[in-house]
Coordinates of C-alpha atoms and ligand atoms in Angstrom, one line a residue:
X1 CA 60.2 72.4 63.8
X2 CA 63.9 72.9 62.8
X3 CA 66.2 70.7 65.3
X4 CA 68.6 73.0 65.4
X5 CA 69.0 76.9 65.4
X6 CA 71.9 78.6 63.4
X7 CA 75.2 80.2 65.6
X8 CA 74.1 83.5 63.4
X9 CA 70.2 83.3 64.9
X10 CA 71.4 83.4 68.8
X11 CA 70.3 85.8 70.5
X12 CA 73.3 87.8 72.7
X13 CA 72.5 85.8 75.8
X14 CA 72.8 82.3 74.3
X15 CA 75.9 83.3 72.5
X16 CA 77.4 84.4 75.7
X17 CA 76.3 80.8 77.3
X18 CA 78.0 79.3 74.1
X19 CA 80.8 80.9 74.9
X20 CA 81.4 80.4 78.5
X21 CA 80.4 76.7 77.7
X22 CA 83.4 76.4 75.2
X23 CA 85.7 78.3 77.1
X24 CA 84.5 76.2 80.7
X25 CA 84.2 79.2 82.6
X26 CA 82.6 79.2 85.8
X27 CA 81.7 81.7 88.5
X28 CA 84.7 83.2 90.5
X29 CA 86.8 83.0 87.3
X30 CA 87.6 86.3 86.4
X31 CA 87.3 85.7 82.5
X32 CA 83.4 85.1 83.3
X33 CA 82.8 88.8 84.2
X34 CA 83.3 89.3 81.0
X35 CA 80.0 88.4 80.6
X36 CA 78.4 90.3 82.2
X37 CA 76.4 92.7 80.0
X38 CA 74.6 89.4 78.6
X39 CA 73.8 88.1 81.7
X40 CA 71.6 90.4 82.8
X41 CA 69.1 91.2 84.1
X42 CA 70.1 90.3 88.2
X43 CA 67.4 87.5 89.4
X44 CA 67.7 85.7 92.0
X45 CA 64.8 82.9 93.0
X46 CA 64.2 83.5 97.1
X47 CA 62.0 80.6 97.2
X48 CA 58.5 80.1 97.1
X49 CA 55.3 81.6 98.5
X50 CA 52.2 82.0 98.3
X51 CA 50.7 85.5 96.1
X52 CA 47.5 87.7 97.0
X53 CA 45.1 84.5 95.8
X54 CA 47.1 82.1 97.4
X55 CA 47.8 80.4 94.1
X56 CA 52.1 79.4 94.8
X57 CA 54.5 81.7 93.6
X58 CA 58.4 82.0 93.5
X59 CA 59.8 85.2 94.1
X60 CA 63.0 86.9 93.2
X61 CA 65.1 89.3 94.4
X62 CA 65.7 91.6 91.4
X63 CA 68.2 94.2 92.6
X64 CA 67.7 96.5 89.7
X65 CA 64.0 97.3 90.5
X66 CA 65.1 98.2 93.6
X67 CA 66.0 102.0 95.1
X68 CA 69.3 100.5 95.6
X69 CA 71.3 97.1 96.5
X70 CA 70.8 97.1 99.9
X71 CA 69.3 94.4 101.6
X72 CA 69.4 93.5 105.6
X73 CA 69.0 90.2 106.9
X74 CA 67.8 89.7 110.5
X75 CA 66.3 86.5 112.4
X76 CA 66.9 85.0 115.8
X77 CA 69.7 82.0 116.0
X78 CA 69.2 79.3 113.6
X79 CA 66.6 80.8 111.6
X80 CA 68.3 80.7 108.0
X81 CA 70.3 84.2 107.7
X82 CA 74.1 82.6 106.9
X83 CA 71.9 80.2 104.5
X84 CA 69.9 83.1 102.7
X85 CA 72.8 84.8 102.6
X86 CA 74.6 81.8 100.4
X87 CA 71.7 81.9 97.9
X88 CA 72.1 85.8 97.0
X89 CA 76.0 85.4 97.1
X90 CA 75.9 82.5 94.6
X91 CA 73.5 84.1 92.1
X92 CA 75.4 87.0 92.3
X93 CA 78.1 85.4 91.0
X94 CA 76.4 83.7 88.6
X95 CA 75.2 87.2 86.6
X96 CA 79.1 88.1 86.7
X97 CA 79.0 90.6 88.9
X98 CA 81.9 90.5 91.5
X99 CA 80.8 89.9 95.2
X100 CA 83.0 90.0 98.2
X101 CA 82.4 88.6 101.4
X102 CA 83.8 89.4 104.6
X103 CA 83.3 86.4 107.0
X104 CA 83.4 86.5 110.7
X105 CA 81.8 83.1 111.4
X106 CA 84.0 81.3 108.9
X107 CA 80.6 80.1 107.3
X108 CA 79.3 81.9 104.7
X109 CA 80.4 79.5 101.6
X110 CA 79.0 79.5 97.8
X111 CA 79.9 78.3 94.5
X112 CA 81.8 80.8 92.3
X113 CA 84.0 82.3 95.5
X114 CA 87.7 82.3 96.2
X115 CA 88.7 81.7 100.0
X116 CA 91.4 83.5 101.7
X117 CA 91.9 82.1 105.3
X118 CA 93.6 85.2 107.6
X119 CA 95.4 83.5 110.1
X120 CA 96.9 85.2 113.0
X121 CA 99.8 82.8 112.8
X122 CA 103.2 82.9 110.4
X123 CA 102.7 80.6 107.0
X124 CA 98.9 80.8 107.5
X125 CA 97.9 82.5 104.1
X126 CA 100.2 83.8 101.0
X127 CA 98.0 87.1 101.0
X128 CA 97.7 89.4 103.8
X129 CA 96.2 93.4 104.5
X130 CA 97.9 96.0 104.0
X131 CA 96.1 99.1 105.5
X132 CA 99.3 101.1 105.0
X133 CA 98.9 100.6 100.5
X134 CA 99.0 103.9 98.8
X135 CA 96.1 104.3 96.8
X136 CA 97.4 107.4 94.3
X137 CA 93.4 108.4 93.8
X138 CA 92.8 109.0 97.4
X139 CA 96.6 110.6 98.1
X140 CA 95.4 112.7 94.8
X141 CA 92.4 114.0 96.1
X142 CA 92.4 114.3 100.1
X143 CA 96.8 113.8 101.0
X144 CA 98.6 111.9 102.5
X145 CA 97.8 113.4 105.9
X146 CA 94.4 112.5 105.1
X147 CA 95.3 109.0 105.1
X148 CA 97.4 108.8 108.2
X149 CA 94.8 110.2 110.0
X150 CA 92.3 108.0 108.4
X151 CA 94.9 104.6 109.4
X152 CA 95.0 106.6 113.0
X153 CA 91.4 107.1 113.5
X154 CA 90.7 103.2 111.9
X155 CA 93.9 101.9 114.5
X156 CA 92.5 103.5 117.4
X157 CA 89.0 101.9 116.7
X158 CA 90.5 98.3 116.4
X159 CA 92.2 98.4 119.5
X160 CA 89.9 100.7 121.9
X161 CA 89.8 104.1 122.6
X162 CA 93.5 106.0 122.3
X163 CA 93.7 109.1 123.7
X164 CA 94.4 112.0 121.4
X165 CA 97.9 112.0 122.8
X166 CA 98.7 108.4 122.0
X167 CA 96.9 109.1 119.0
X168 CA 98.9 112.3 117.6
X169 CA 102.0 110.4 118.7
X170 CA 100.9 107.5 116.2
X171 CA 100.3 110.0 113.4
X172 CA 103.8 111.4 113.7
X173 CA 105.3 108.0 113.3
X174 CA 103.5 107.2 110.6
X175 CA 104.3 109.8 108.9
X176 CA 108.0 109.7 109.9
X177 CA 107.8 106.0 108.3
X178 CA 106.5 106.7 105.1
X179 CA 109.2 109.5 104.8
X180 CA 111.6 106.4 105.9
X181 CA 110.3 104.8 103.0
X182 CA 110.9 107.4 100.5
X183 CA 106.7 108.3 100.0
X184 CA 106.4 112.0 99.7
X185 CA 102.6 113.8 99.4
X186 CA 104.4 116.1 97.1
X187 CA 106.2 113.6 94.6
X188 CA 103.5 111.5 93.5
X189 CA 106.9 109.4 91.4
X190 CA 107.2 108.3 95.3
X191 CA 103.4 106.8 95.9
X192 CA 104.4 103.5 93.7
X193 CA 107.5 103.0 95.9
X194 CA 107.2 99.5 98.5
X195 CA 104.6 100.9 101.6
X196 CA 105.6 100.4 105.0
X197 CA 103.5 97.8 107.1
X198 CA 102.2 97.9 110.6
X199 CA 105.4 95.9 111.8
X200 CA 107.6 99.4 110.9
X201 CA 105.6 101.5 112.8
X202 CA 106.0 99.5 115.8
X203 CA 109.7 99.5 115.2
X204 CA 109.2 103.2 114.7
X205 CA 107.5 103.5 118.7
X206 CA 110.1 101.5 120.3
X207 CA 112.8 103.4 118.2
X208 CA 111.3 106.4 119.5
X209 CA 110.9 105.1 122.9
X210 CA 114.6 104.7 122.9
X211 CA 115.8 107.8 121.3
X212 CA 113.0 109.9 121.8
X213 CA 110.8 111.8 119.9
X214 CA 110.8 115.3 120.2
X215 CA 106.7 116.9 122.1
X216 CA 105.8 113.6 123.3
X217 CA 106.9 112.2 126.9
X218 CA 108.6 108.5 126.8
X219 CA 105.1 107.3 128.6
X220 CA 103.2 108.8 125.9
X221 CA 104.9 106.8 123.5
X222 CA 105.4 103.5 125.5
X223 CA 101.8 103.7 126.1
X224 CA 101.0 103.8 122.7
X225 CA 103.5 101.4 121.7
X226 CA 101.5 98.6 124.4
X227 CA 98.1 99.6 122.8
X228 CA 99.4 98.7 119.0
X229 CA 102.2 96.3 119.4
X230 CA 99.8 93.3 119.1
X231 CA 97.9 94.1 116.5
X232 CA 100.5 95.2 114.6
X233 CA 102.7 92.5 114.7
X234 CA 99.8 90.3 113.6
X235 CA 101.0 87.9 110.4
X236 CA 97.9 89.2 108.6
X237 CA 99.1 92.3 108.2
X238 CA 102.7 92.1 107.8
X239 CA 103.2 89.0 105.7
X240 CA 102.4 88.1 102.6
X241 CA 101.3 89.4 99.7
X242 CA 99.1 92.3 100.4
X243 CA 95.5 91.8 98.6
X244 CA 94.9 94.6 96.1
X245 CA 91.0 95.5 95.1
X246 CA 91.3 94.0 92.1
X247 CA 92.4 90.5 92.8
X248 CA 89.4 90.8 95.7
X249 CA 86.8 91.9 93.0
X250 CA 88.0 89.5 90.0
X251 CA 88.0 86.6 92.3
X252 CA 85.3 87.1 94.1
X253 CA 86.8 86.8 97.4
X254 CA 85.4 85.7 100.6
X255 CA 87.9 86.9 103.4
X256 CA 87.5 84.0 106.4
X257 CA 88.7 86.3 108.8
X258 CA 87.1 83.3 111.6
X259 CA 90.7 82.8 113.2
X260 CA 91.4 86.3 113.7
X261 CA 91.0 88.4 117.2
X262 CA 88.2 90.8 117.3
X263 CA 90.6 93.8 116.6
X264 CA 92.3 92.4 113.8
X265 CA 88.7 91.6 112.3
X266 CA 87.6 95.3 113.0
X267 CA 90.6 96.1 111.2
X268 CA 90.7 94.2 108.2
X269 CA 86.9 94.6 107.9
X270 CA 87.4 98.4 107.4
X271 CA 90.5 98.2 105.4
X272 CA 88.6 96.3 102.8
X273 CA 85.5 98.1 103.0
X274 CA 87.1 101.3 102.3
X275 CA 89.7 99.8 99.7
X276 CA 86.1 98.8 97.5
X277 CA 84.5 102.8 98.7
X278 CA 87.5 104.6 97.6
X279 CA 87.4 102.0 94.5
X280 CA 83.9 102.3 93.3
X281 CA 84.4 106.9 93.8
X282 CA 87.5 106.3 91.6
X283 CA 85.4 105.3 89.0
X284 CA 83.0 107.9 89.2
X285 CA 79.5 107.6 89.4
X286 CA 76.9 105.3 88.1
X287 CA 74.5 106.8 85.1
X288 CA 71.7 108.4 86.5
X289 CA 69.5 106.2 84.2
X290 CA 71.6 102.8 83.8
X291 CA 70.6 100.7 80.8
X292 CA 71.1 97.3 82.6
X293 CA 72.1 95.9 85.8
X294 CA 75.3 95.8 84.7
X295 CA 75.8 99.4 84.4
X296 CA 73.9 99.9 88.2
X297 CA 76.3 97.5 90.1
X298 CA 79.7 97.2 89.9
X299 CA 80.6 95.0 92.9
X300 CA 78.3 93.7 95.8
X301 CA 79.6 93.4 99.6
X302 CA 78.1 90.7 101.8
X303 CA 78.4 90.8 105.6
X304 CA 77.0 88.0 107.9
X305 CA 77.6 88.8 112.2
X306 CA 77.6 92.5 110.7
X307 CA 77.6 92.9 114.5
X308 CA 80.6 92.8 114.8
X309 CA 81.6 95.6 112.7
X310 CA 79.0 97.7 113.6
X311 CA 79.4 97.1 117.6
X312 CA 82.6 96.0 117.8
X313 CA 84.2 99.4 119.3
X314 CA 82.8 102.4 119.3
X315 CA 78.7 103.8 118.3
X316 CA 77.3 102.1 115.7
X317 CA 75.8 105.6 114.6
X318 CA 79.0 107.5 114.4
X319 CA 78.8 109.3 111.3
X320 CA 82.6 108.1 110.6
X321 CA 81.7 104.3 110.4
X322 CA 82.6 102.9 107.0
X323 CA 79.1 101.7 107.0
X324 CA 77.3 104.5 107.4
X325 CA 79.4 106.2 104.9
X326 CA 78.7 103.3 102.2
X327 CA 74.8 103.2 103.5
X328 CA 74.8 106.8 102.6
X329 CA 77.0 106.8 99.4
X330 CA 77.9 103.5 98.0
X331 CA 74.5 103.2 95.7
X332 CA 75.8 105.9 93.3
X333 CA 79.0 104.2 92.7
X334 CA 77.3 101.4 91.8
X335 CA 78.1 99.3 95.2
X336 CA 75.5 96.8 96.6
X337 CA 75.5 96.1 100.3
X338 CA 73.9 92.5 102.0
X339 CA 74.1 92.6 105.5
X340 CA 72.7 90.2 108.3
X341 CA 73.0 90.3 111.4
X342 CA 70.3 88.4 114.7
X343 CA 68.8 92.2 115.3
X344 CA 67.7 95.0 114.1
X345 CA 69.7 97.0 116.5
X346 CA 72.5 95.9 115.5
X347 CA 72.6 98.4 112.7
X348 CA 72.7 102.2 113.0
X349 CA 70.4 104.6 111.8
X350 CA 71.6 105.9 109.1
X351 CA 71.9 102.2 107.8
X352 CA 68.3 101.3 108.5
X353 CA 67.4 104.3 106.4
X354 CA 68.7 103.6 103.0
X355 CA 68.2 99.9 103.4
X356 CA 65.6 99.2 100.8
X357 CA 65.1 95.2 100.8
X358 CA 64.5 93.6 103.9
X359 CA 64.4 89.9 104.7
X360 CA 62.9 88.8 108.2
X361 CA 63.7 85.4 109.2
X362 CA 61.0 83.8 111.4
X363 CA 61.7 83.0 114.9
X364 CA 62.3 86.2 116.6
X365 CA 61.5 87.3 120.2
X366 CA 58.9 89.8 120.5
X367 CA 60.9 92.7 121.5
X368 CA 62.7 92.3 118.1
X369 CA 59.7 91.3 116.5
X370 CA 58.6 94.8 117.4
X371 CA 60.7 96.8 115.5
X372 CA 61.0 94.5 112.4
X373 CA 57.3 94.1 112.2
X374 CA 57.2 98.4 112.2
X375 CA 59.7 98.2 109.5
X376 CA 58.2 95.9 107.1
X377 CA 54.0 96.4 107.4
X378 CA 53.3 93.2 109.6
X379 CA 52.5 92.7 113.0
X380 CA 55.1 91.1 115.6
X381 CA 52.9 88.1 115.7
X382 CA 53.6 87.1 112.1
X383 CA 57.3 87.0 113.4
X384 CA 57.2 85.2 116.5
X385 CA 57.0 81.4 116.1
X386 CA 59.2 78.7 117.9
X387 CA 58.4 76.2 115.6
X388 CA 58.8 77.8 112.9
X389 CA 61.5 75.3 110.7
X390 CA 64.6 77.4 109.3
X391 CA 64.0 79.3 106.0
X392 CA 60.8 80.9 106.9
X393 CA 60.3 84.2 106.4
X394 CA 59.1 87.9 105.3
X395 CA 61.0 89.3 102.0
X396 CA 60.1 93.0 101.7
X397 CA 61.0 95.1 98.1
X398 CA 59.9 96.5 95.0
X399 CA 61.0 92.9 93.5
X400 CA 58.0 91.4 95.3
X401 CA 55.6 94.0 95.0
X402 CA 56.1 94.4 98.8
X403 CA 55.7 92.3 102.1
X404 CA 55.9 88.8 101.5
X405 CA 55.6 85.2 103.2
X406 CA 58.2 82.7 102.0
X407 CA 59.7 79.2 102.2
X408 CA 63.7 80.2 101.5
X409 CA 65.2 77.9 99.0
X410 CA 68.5 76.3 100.0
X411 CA 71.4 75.7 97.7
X412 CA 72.1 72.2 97.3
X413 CA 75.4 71.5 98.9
Ligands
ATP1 N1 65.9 77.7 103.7 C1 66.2 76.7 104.4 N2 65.5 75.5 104.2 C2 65.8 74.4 105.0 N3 66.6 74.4 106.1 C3 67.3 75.5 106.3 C4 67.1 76.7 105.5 N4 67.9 77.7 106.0 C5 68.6 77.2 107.0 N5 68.2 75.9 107.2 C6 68.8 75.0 108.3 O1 69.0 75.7 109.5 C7 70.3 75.6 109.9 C8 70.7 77.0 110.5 O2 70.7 77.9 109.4 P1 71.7 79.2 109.4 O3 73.1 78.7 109.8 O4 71.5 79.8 108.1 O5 71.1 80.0 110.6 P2 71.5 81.5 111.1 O6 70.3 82.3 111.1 O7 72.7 82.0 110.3 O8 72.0 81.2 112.6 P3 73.1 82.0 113.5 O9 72.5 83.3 113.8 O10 73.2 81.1 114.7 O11 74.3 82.1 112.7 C9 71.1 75.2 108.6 O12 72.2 74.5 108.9 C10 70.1 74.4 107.8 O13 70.2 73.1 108.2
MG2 MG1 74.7 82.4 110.7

């Protein structure tokens, strides 16, 4: 047998592992994207289990046999979700595929991720949120009216229901400050120029509070003032350098958004989310027959306590909740969605429907272990256990050929 095998003889794949040997790439550097064409296809080992003759078998999760890259997590406290969810993220990175995580726990940590700690205090993080960036795409296609009412809409929902008078009354300022700022819908020269952050339109409120603004009453705007002045004075979203989609998806960025109030999470949560939708439609959409992975996913998003995003204010089942928009649409532009959460409720409708891959985590109560069992061919029995260690479960996909028992494996720390 020859001892060793010619640089000319490699095949793609061991080339590419050459290469990102020599150069010392890792995960989570941007240069090892690059590579991703060779390292396809996506596997990922869930652990092991046992198949139809109960010889032991390890399944993976292979998101390209699958309808789409949607999988849901759920499983009572304890029972392995934040830990599963550390598996997927870090073979993710590993095939070069850019996964970003929005964190609400402050727990969801794997190899080949970049951390950026939001803190609600001054000096807390060098990058912040911006939800006021121009995105020239969007303000090309929909207006700039479009997105004011969109930064309304998403304000109003972070901080509790406005009423449509506070809320109009926000849009005019907006709109006033961006004018301030020299951004015009018309002049698309303008929609580089420096945007305005949360912070101006406060000032623009208590401006107007003091010199008035012409069809709204002083408590109109005072009240409105109240309802945003805290959020919008937030550090996150006024200091710093404001994160742009491609630092998140080259860096494969895990916002820790832990320290932050519930608004402000609501708030960066769907600023993000819809910075990586209005992303993924600017690049079009996704072949209808993809020749590898690499051409089916473009970016996967990973939410753990999805609960709060999805019950945080409002119905989880509006049809205007970034989720249920990127449930609906996200696949064909090549986005893959991992969500957990401790119930099934938790998620709306429309997001149960297009979920694909589902992962049951043993130790559920038997009203939950109801529903799951409904969704996923068992019976609630097969869920219920309190002594059931962590990392038991039911994986259900094409991937495994179906329902399956498994024994999660846990990345080493
Ligand atoms: N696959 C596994 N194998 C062995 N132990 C595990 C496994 N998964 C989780 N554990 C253990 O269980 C503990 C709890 O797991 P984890 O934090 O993932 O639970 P969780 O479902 O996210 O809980 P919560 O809903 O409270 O956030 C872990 O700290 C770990 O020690
Ligand atoms: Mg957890």
């Amino acid at each position: 047998m020859r001892k060793h095998q010619k640089v000319a003889e490699l095949n793609s794949r061991q080339r590419a592992w050459l290469e990102i040997e020599r150069r010392k790439l890792r995960p989570g550097m941007p240069e090892y994207q690059e590579f991703r064409r060779e390292l396809m296809p996506i596997e990922i080992e869930l652990g092991m289990g046992f198949d139809a003759q109960e010889s032991p078998i390890i399944y993976k999760w292979k998101p390209g046999q699958e309808a789409n890259g949607f999988l849901m997590v759920t499983g009572g406290s304890g029972s392995g979700k934040t830990e599963a969810l550390k598996l997927f993220g870090a073979g993710i990175a590993e095939h070069g595929i850019p996964i970003i995580t929005i964190d609400f726990h402050g727990d969801v940590t794997f190899p080949g991720q970049t951390t950026v700690r939001l803190r609600a205090v001054s000096g807390g993080s060098e990058f912040g949120i911006n939800p006021l960036v121009i995105e020239p795409a969007y303000i090309r296609q929909m207006g700039l009216g479009a997105k004011i009412q969109r930064e309304v809409s998403r304000m109003s929902r972070a901080v509790g229901c406005m009423s449509e008078q506070q809320q109009s009354c926000l849009y005019h300022v907006m709109e006033q400050t961006y004018r301030q700022f020299g951004i015009r819908e018309e002049d698309d020269s303008t929609w580089g120029r420096k945007p305005p952050t949360l912070a101006d339109i406060v000032q623009g409120l208590s401006d107007g509070y003091r010199s008035g603004i012409e069809a709204f009453d002083k408590r109109t705007i005072s009240s409105c003032w109240s309802k945003l002045r805290r959020i919008c004075s937030n550090p996150v979203f006024i200091r710093g350098e404001p994160l742009r989609i491609h630092d998140l998806l080259a860096w494969n960025v895990r916002l820790d958004c832990s320290r932050l109030d519930l608004p402000s999470q609501l708030l960066v949560a769907e600023t993000v989310l819809e910075m990586l939708f209005e992303a993924g439609r600017g690049e079009g959409e996704i072949p209808v027959k993809p020749e590898t992975d690499a051409d089916r996913y473009r970016a996967f998003i990973m939410i753990d306590e999805a609960r709060v995003l999805t019950m945080g204010r409002g119905s989880p089942d509006a049809s205007e909740h970034i989720l249920n928009i990127m449930a609906s649409q996200c696949r064909k532009f090549g986005i893959g969605l991992i969500l957990a959460s401790q119930m099934c409720s938790h998620f709306s409708r429309e997001v149960h429907t297009n979920i694909n891959t589902r992962l049951a985590m043993k130790r559920m109560d038997p009203d939950e272990a109801k529903k799951v069992a409904m969704h996923m061919g068992l019976v609630p029995r097969d869920l219920i256990s309190s002594e059931s260690p962590p990392g038991l479960g039911y994986f259900c996909g094409a991937s495994t050929g179906g329902t399956v028992r498994l024994r999660l494996r846990q990345l080493a720390d």
